[in-house]
XYZ file of C-alpha atoms in Angstrom:
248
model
C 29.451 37.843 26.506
C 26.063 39.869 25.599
C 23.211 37.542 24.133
C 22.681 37.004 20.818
C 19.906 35.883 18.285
C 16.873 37.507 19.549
C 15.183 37.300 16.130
C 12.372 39.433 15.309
C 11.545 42.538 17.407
C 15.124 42.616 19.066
C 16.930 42.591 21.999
C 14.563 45.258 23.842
C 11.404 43.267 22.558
C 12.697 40.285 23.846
C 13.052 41.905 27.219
C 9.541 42.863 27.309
C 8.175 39.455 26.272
C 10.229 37.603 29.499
C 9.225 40.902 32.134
C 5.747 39.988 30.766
C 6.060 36.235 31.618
C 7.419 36.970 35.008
C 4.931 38.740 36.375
C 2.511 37.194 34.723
C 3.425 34.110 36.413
C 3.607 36.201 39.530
C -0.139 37.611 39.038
C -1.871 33.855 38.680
C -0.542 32.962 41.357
C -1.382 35.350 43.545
C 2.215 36.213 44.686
C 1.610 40.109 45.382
C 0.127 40.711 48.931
C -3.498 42.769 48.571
C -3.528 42.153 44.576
C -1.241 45.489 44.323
C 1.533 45.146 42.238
C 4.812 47.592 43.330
C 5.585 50.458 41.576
C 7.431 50.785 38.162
C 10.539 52.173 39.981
C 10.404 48.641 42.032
C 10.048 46.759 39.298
C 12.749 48.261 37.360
C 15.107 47.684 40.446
C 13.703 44.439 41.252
C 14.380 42.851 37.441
C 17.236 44.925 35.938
C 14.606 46.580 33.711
C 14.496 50.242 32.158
C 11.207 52.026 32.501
C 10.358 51.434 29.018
C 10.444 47.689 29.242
C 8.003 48.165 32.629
C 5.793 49.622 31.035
C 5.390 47.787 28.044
C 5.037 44.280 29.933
C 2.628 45.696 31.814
C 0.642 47.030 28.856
C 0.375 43.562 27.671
C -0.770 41.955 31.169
C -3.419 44.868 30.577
C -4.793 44.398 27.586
C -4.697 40.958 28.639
C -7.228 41.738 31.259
C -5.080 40.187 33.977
C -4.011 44.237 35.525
C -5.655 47.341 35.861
C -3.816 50.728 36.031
C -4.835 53.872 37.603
C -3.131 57.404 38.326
C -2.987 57.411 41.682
C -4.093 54.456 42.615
C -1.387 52.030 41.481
C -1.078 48.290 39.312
C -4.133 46.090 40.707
C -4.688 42.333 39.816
C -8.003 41.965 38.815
C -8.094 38.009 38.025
C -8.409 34.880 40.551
C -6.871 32.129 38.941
C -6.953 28.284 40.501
C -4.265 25.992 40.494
C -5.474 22.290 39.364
C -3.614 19.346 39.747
C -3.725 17.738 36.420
C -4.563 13.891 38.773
C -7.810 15.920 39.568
C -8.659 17.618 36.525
C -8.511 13.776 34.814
C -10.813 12.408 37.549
C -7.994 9.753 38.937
C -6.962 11.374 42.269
C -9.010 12.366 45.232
C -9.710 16.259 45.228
C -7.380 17.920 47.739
C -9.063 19.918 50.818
C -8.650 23.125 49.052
C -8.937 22.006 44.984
C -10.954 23.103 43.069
C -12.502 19.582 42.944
C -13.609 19.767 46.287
C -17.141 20.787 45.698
C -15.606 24.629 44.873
C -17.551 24.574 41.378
C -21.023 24.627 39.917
C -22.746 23.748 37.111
C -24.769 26.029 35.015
C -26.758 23.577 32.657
C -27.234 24.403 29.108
C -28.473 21.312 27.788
C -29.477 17.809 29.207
C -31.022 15.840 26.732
C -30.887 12.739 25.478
C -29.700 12.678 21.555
C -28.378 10.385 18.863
C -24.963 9.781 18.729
C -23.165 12.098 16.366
C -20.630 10.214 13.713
C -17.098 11.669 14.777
C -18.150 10.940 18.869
C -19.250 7.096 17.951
C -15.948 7.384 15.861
C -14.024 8.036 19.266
C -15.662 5.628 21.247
C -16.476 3.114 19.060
C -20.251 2.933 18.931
C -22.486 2.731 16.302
C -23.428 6.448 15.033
C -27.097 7.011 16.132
C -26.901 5.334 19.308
C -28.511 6.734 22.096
C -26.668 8.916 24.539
C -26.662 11.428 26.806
C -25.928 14.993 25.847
C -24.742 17.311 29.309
C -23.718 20.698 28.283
C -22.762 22.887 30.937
C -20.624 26.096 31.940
C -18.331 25.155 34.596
C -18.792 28.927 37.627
C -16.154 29.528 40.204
C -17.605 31.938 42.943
C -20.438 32.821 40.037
C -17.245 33.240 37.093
C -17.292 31.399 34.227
C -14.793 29.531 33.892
C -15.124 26.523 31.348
C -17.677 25.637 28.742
C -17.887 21.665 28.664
C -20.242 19.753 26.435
C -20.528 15.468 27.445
C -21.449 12.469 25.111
C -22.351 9.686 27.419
C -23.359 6.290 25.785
C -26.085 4.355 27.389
C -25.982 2.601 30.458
C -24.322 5.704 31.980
C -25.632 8.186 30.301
C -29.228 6.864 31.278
C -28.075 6.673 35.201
C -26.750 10.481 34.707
C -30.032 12.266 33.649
C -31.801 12.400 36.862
C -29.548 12.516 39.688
C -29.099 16.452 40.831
C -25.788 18.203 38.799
C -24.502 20.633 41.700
C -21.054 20.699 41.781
C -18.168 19.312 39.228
C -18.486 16.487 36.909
C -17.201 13.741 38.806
C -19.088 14.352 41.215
C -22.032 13.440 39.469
C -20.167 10.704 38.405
C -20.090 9.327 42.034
C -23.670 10.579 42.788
C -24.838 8.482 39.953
C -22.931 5.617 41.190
C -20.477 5.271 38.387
C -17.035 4.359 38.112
C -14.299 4.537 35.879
C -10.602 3.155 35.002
C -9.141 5.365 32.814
C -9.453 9.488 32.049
C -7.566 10.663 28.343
C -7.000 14.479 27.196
C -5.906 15.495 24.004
C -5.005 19.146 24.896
C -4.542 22.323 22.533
C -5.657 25.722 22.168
C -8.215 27.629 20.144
C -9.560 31.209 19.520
C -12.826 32.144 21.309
C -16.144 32.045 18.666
C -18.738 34.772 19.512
C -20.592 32.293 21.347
C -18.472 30.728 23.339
C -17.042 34.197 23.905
C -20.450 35.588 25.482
C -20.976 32.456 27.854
C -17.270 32.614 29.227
C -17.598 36.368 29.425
C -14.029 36.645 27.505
C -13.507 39.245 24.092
C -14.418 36.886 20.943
C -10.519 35.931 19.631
C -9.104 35.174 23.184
C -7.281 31.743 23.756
C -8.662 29.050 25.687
C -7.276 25.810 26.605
C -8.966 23.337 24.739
C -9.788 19.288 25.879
C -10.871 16.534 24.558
C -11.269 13.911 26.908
C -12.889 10.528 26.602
C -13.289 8.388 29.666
C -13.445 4.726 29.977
C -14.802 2.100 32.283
C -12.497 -0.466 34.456
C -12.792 -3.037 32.044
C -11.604 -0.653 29.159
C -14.767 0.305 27.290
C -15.042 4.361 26.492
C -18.151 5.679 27.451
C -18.078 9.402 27.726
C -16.318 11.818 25.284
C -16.372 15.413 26.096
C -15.100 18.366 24.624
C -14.050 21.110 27.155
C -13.209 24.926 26.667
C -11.464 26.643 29.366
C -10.255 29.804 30.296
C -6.254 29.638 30.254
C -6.761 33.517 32.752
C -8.286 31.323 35.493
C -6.898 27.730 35.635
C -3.249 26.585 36.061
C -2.654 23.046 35.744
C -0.363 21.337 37.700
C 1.327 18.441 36.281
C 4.379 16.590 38.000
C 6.468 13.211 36.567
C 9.131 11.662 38.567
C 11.578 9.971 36.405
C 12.493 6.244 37.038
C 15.905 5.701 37.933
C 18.029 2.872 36.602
């Protein structure tokens, strides 16, 4: 029986808008040997697709920035992404010999300064607004790309321990250089458009999406201490999260 209820755009725009997902999935993950994608007459035999529908998905994996075309030269990946285990991205697992984790990231520092605590970041960890803390704001580089904007409120006694020791590789790193533990990581995740300045430090048009977080981080006994806000580019991270259901 032939589908039904494609909604707006139709049956041949809903072709184009699963091709695209497909090989976009393909692209990120680096599943075409050299970075060279095969040619549309491949493609079309490879995913029951007509030349039309080809085309258009990869258009849109173009103006994504994610392809590059050229006559005569072929369909080209031109993005690196990273897969991330969501354990390591929240601080609670051991980095894996190849994550990202794993001392593959560096820290350019925008701003290291200690500040008074603004309102709504005293509101999430329940502090008094005004308090000191330290302010770490910092754009997360993957072989010298941009990758993630991230900007830290740490109340005082960490904060304090986290404003000399050298910031060289990922954040919990520092965390363990500065001798500092913790018992429990929290993200509130979403998305949001890129402004003009977070667009210029990323190195992304002004308008794309990014995967937003806002994490706050808390001590063993339970107390939050660091609330961070986090911007990253959804072109170069995958996150990996897994859940095994209990049985009965």
């Amino acid at each position: 029986m032939a589908a039904r209820g494609h909604g707006p755009g139709g049956a041949h725009d809903a072709q184009v808008r699963r091709l695209r997902d497909l090989l976009r999935s393909a692209v990120l993950r680096g599943r075409f040997d050299g970075g060279q994608l095969p040619g549309e007459a491949e493609l079309m035999a490879s995913y029951g697709a007509t030349r039309a529908t080809v085309r258009e998905a990869l258009g849109l994996l173009r103006r994504e920035g994610l392809i590059d075309r050229r006559q005569g030269v072929g369909t080209h990946v031109v993005v690196n992404a990273v897969l991330a285990r969501m354990a390591e991205a929240h601080g609670a697992a051991d980095p894996m010999a190849d994550s990202i984790f794993n001392r593959r990231m560096r820290p350019r520092v925008l701003d290291r300064s200690e500040v008074p605590l603004p309102a709504v970041a005293a509101e999430r960890l329940g502090a008094p607004p005004g308090a000191p803390c330290l302010r770490l704001e910092y754009v997360a580089l993957v072989e010298d790309e941009p990758t993630a904007l991230a900007t830290n409120y740490v109340l005082f006694p960490e904060g304090e321990r986290l404003l000399a020791p050298p910031f060289d590789s990922d954040w919990y790193a520092l965390l363990r250089e500065a001798g500092l533990r913790f018992g429990e990581s929290e993200f509130i995740m979403g998305c949001s458009a890129a402004d003009p300045a977070t667009a210029s430090l990323l190195a992304v048009a002004e308008g794309a999406p990014l995967i937003t977080f806002e994490q706050v981080i808390r001590d063993p006994d339970g107390r939050p201490f660091n609330l961070a806000h986090i911007h990253t580019r959804g072109d170069r991270f995958l996150f990996v999260s897994r859940a095994v259901r209990a049985t009965p």
